[in-house]
Coordinates of C-alpha atoms and ligand atoms in Angstrom, one line a residue:
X1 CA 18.1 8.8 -21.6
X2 CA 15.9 9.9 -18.8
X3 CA 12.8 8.3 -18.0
X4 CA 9.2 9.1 -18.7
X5 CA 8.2 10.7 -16.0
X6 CA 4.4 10.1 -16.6
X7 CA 5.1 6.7 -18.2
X8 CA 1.7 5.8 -16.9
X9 CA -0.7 8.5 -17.1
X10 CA -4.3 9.0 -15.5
X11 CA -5.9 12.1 -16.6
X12 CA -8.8 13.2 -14.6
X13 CA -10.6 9.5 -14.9
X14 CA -14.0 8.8 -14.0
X15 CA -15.6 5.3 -13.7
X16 CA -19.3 4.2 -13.6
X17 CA -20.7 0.5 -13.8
X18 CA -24.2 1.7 -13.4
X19 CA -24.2 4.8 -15.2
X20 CA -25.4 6.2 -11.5
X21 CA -22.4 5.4 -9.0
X22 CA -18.7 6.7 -9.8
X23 CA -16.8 4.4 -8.4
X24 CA -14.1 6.0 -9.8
X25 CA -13.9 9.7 -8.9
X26 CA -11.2 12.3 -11.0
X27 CA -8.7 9.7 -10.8
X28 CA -5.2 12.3 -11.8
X29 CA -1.9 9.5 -11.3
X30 CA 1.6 9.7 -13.2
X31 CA 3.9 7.0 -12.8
X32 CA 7.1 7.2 -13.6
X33 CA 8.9 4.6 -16.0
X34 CA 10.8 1.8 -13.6
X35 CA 8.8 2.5 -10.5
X36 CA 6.9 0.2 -8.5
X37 CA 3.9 1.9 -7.5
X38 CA 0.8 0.2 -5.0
X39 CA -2.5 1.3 -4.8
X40 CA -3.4 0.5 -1.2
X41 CA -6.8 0.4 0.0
X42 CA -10.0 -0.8 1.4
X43 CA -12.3 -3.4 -0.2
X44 CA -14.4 -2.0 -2.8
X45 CA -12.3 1.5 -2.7
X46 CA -12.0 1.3 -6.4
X47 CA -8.0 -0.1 -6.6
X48 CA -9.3 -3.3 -9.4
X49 CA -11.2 -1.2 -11.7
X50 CA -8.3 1.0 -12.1
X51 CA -6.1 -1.7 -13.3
X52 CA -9.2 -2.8 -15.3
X53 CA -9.4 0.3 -17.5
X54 CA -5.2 0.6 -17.4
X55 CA -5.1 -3.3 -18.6
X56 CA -7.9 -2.6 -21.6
X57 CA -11.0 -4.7 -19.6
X58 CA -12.7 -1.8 -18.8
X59 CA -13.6 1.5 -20.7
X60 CA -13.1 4.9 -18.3
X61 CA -16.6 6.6 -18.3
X62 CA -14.9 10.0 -18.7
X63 CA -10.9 10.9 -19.1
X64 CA -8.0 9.4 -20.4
X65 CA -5.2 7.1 -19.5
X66 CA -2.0 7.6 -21.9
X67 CA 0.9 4.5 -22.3
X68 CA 3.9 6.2 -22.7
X69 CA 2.6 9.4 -23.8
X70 CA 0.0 7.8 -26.0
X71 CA -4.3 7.0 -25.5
X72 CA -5.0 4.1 -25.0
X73 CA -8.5 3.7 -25.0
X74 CA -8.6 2.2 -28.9
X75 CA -5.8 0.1 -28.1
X76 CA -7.1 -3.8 -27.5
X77 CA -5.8 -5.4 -24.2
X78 CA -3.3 -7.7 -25.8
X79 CA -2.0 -5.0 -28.1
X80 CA -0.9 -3.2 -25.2
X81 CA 2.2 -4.8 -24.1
X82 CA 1.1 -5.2 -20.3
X83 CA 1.9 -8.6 -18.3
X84 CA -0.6 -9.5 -15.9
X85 CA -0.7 -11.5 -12.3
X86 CA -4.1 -11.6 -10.9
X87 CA -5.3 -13.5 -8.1
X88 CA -7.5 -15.6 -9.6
X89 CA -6.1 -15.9 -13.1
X90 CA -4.9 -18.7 -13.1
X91 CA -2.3 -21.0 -15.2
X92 CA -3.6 -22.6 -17.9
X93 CA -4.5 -26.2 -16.4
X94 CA -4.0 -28.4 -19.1
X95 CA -0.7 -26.7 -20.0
X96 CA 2.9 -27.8 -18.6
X97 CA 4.9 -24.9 -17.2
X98 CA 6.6 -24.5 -20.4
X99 CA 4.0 -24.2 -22.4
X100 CA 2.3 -21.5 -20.2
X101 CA 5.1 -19.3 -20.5
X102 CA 5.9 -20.2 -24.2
X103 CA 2.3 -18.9 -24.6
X104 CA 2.5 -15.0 -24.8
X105 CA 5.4 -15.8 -26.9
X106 CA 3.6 -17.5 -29.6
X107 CA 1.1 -15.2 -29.6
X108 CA 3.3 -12.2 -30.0
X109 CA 4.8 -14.9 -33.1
X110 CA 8.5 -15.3 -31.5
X111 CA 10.6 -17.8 -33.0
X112 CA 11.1 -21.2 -31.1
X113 CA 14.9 -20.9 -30.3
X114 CA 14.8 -17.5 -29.1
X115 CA 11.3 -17.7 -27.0
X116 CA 13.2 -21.2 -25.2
X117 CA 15.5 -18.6 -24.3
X118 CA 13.1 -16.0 -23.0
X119 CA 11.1 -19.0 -21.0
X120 CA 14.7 -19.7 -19.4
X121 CA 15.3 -16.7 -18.5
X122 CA 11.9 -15.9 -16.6
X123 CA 12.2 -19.4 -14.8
X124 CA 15.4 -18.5 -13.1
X125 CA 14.0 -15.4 -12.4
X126 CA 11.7 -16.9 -10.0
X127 CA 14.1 -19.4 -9.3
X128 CA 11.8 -22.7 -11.3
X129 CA 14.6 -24.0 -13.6
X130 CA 14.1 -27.3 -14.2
X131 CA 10.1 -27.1 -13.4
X132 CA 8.9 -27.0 -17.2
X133 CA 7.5 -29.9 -17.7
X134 CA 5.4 -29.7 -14.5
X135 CA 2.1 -29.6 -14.6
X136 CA 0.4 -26.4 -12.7
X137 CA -1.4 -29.1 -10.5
X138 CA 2.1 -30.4 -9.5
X139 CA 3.3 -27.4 -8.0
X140 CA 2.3 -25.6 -4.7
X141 CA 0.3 -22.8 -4.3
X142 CA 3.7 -20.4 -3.6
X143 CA 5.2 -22.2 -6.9
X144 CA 2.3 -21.6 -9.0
X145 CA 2.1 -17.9 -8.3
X146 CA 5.8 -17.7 -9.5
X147 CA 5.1 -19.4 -12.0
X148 CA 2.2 -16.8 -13.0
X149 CA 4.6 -14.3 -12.0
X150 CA 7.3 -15.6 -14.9
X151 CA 4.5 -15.4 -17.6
X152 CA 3.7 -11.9 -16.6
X153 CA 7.1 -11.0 -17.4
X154 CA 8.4 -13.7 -20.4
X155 CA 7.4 -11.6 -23.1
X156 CA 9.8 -8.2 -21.6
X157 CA 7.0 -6.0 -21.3
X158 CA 7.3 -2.3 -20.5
X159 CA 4.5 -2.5 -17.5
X160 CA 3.5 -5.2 -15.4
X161 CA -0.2 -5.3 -13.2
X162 CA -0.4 -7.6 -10.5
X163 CA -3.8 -7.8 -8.2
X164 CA -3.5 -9.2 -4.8
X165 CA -1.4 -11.4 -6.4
X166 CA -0.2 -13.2 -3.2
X167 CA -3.7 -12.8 -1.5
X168 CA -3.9 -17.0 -1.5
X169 CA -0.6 -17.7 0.0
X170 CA 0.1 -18.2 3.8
X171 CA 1.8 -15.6 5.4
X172 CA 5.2 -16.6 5.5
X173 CA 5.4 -17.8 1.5
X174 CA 3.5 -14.3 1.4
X175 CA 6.4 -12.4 2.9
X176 CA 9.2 -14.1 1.0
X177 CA 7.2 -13.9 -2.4
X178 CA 6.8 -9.8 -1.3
X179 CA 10.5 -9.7 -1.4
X180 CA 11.4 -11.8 -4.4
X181 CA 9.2 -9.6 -6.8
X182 CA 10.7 -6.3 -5.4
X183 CA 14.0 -8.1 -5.9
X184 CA 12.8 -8.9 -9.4
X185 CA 12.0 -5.3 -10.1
X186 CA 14.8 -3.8 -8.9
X187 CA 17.2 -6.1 -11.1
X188 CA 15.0 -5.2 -14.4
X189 CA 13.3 -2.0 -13.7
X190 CA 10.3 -2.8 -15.1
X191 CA 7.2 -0.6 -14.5
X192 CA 4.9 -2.4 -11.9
X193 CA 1.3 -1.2 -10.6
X194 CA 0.8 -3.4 -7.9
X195 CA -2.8 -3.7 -6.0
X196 CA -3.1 -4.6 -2.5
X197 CA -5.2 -4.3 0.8
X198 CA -2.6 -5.0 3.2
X199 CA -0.8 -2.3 4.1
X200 CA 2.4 -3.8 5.3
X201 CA 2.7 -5.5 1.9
X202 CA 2.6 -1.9 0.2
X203 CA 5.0 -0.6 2.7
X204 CA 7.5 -3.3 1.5
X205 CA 7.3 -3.4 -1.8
X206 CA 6.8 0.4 -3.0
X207 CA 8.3 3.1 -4.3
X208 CA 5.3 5.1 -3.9
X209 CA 1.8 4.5 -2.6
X210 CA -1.5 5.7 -3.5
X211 CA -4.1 4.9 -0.9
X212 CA -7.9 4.9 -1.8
X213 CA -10.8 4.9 -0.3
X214 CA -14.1 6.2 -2.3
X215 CA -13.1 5.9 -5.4
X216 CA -10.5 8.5 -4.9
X217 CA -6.7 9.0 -4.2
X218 CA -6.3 10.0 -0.6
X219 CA -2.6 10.3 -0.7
X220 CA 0.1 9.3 -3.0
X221 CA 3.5 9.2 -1.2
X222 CA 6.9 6.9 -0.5
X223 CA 6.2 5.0 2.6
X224 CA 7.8 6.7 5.0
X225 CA 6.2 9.9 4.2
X226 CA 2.8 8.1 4.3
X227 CA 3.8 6.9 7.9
X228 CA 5.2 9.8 9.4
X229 CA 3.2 12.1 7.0
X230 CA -0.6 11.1 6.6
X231 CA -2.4 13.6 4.9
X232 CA -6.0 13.5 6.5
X233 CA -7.4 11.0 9.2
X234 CA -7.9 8.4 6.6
X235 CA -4.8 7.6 5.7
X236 CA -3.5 8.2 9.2
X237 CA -5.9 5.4 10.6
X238 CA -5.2 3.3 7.6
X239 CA -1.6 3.0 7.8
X240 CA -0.3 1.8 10.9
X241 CA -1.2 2.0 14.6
X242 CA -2.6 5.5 15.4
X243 CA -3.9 7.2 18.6
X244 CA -6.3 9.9 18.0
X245 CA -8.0 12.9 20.1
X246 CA -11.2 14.7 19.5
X247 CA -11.4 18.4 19.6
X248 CA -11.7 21.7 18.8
X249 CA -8.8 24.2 18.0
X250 CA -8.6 27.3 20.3
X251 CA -5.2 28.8 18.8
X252 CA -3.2 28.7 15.7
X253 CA 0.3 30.4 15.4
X254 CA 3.1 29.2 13.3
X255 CA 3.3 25.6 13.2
X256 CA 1.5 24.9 16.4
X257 CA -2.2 24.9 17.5
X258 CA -4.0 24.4 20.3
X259 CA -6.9 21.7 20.7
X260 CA -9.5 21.5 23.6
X261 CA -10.5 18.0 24.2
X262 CA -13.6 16.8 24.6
X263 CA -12.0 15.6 27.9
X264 CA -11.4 19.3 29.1
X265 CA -7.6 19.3 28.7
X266 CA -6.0 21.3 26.0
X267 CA -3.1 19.9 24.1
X268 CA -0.2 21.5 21.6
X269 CA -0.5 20.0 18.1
X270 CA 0.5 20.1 14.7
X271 CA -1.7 21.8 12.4
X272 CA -2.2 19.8 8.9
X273 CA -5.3 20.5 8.4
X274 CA -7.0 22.9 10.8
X275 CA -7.1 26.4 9.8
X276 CA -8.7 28.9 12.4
X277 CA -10.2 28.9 16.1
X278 CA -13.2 26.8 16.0
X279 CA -12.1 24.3 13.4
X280 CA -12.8 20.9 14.6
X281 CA -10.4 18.3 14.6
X282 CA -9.2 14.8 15.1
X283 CA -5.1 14.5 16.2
X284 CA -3.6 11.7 15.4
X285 CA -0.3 10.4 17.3
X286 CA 1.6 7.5 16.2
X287 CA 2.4 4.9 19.7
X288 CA 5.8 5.1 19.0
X289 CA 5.8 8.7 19.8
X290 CA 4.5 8.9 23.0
X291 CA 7.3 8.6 25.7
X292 CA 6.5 7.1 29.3
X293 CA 8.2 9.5 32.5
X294 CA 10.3 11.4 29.6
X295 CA 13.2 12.9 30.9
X296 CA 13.4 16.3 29.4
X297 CA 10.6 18.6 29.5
X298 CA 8.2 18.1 26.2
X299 CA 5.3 20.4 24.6
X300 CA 2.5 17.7 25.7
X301 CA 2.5 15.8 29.4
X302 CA 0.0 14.0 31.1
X303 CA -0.9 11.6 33.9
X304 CA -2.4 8.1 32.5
X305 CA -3.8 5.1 34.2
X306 CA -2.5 1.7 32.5
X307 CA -5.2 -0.5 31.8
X308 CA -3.3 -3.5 30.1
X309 CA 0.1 -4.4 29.9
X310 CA 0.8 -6.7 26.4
X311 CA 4.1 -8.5 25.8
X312 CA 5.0 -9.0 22.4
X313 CA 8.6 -10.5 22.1
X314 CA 10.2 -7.3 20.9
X315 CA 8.4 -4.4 22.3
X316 CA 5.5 -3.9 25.3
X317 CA 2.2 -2.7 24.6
X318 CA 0.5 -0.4 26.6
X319 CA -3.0 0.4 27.1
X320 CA -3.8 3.6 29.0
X321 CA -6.5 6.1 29.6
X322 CA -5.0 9.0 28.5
X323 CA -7.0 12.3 28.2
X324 CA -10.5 10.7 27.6
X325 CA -9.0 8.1 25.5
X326 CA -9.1 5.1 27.0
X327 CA -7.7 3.0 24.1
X328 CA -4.7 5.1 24.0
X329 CA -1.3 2.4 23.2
X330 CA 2.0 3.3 23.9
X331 CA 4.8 0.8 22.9
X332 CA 8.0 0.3 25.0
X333 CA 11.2 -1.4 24.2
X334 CA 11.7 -4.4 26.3
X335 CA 14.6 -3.5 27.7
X336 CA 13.6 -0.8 30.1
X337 CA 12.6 -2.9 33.2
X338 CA 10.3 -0.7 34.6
X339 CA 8.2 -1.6 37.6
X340 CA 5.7 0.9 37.4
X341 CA 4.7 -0.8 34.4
X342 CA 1.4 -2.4 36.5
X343 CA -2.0 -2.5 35.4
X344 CA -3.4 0.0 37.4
X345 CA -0.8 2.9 38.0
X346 CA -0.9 6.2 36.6
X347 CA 2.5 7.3 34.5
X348 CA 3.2 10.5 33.2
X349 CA 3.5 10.7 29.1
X350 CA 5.2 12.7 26.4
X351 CA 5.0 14.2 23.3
X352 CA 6.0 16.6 21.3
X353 CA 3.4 18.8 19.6
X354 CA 4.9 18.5 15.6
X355 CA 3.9 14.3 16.4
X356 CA 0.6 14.8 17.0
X357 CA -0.9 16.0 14.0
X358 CA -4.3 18.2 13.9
X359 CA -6.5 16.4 10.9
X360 CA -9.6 16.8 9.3
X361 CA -12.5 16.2 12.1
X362 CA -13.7 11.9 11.8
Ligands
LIG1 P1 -11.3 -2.9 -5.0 O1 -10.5 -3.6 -6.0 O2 -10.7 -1.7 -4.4 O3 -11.9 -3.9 -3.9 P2 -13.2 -2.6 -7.1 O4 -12.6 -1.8 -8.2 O5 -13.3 -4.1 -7.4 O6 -12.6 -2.3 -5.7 O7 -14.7 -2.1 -6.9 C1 -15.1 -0.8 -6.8 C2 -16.6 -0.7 -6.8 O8 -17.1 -1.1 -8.1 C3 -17.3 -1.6 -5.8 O9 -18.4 -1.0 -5.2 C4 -17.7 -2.8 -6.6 O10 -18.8 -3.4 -6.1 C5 -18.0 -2.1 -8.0 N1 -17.7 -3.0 -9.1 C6 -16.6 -3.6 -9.4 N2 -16.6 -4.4 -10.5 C7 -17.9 -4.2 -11.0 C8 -18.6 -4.7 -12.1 N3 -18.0 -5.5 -13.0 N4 -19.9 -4.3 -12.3 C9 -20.5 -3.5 -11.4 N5 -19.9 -3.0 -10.3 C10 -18.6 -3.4 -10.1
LIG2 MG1 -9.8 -5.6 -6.0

């Protein structure tokens, strides 16, 4: 059978607390059944509420979300099938670990023998056999989330929420919890709408991202696209390290434009989001892109005075006043033992105009 495509469904959803301030603007988002989908953003940006309204504890002020094709806005939270990780829900306290996960089982009336089974098989999937008479206070902080993590799932439900659900854990319990819950929905392919700030922790995890700010989906891509790809400055300044330029376009023809800096010089670009002569714009240019003394001749090249020279284990960070910018970074691979590489000297750099993307104007 193929899958629901819009498994999840947001249909033009609007959210006010106050009856005054959408904090939720025209929300449109399918997702499809099996994917692991992030919504990424700032603080505030509206990414909780969603998964409010989606989980039943808040009511949409306008629109409709659908569950596999049907409304769900009459449906109760627990009558809609959705496991849950939150930050700050925590175990029950007074429950062993068995009995937390038994828990949803009982509720949803499944026979003893068969919900053992179930509470089994959720344990090994966070790898906590043997943990069930433990109570929640006996486990670290890494074990308790995985614990959570096993009740959210016990029960086989179609769609899972999680919100910031490793937000409490140091980073490296972070990281290898980020790759045992992609690893535990890749093996079941259950639906997961995951909430996060950090944007490395999207990048990992997702099939797709949707990054907010406002109240409002700025882009909703795979990760790579929404690296390579950013759709306005937003995103591009959001996700990842990004070098940006100031200007105003003086050509447009095909797939390049030209931008006059507020620095004078005039550079080739990409134009995303620029139209006409006139437009204003910000460029953005990933670090990564920009090549010191490049060897064959590209569309942008400029002298730049290195202001700091960073050493970071696996690559060299630049900082160089480039064209006006004088927070312009450029990493270099370690490798290349350069000794103009000084604080102080000027190097020429590189790039090609279709990296350095013409956006909206900050
Ligand atoms: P995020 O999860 O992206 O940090 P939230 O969805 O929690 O954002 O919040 C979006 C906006 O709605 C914020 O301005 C926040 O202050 C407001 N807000 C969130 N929950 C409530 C609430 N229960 N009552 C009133 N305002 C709220
Ligand atoms: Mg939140």
């Amino acid at each position: 059978m193929s899958k629901n495509k819009q498994f999840v469904r947001f249909d033009n959803v609007d959210k006010s607390y106050d009856g005054k301030i959408l904090v939720v603007k025209g929300l449109d988002l399918d997702i499809e059944e099996g994917e692991f989908v992030t919504m990424l953003g700032p603080s505030g940006s509206g990414k909780t509420t969603c998964l409010m309204m989606l989980a039943g504890f808040e009511t949409p002020t306008h629109g409709e979300i659908y569950l596999d094709n049907k409304v769900i806005s009459n449906i109760p939270p627990h009558k809609r099938g959705i496991g849950m990780v939150f930050q700050n829900y925590a175990l029950f306290p007074h429950m062993t670990v068995y009995e937390n996960l038994a828990f949803p089982l009982r509720v949803r009336k499944i026979p003893k023998d068969e919900a053992d089974k179930k509470v089994d098989k959720a344990l090994s999937m966070v790898s906590l056999q043997g943990f069930e008479a433990r109570m929640p206070m006996q486990l670290s902080g890494g074990q308790q989330q995985r614990v959570a993590v096993a009740r959210s799932l016990v029960f086989d439900p179609k769609l899972v929420l999680m919100d910031e659900p490793l937000g409490a854990l140091d980073k490296n319990l972070r990281e290898s919890m980020q790759y045992e819950i992609k690893h535990i929905h890749e093996s079941i392919g259950v639906t997961v709408v995951y909430v996060t700030h950090d944007q490395t922790e999207a990048l990992t995890m997702s099939n797709r991202i949707a990054v907010f700010n406002d109240g409002k989906v700025q882009q909703l891509s795979s990760p790579d696209e929404l690296y390579e790809r950013p759709v306005n400055s937003f995103v591009a300044e959001f996700i990842g390290e990004n070098n940006t330029f100031v200007g105003t376009v003086t050509d447009v023809s095909g797939n390049t434009c030209k931008v006059k800096l507020n620095s004078g010089a005039e550079i080739l670009a990409n134009p995303i989001s620029v139209k006409a002569k006139g437009d204003k714009t910000t460029v953005s240019l990933r670090p990564e892109r920009a090549l010191i003394n490049p060897k064959d001749k590209m569309d942008n090249n400029y002298k730049g005075k290195i202001k700091e020279v960073i050493y970071h284990g696996d690559h060299t960070r630049l900082r160089m006043d480039m064209l006006g910018n004088e927070q312009f970074i450029l990493k270099i691979p370690n490798s290349s033992s350069n000794l103009e590489i000084k604080t102080g000297n000027d190097i020429n750099v590189g790039w090609n105009a279709n990296d350095s993307r013409a956006l909206d104007p900050k």
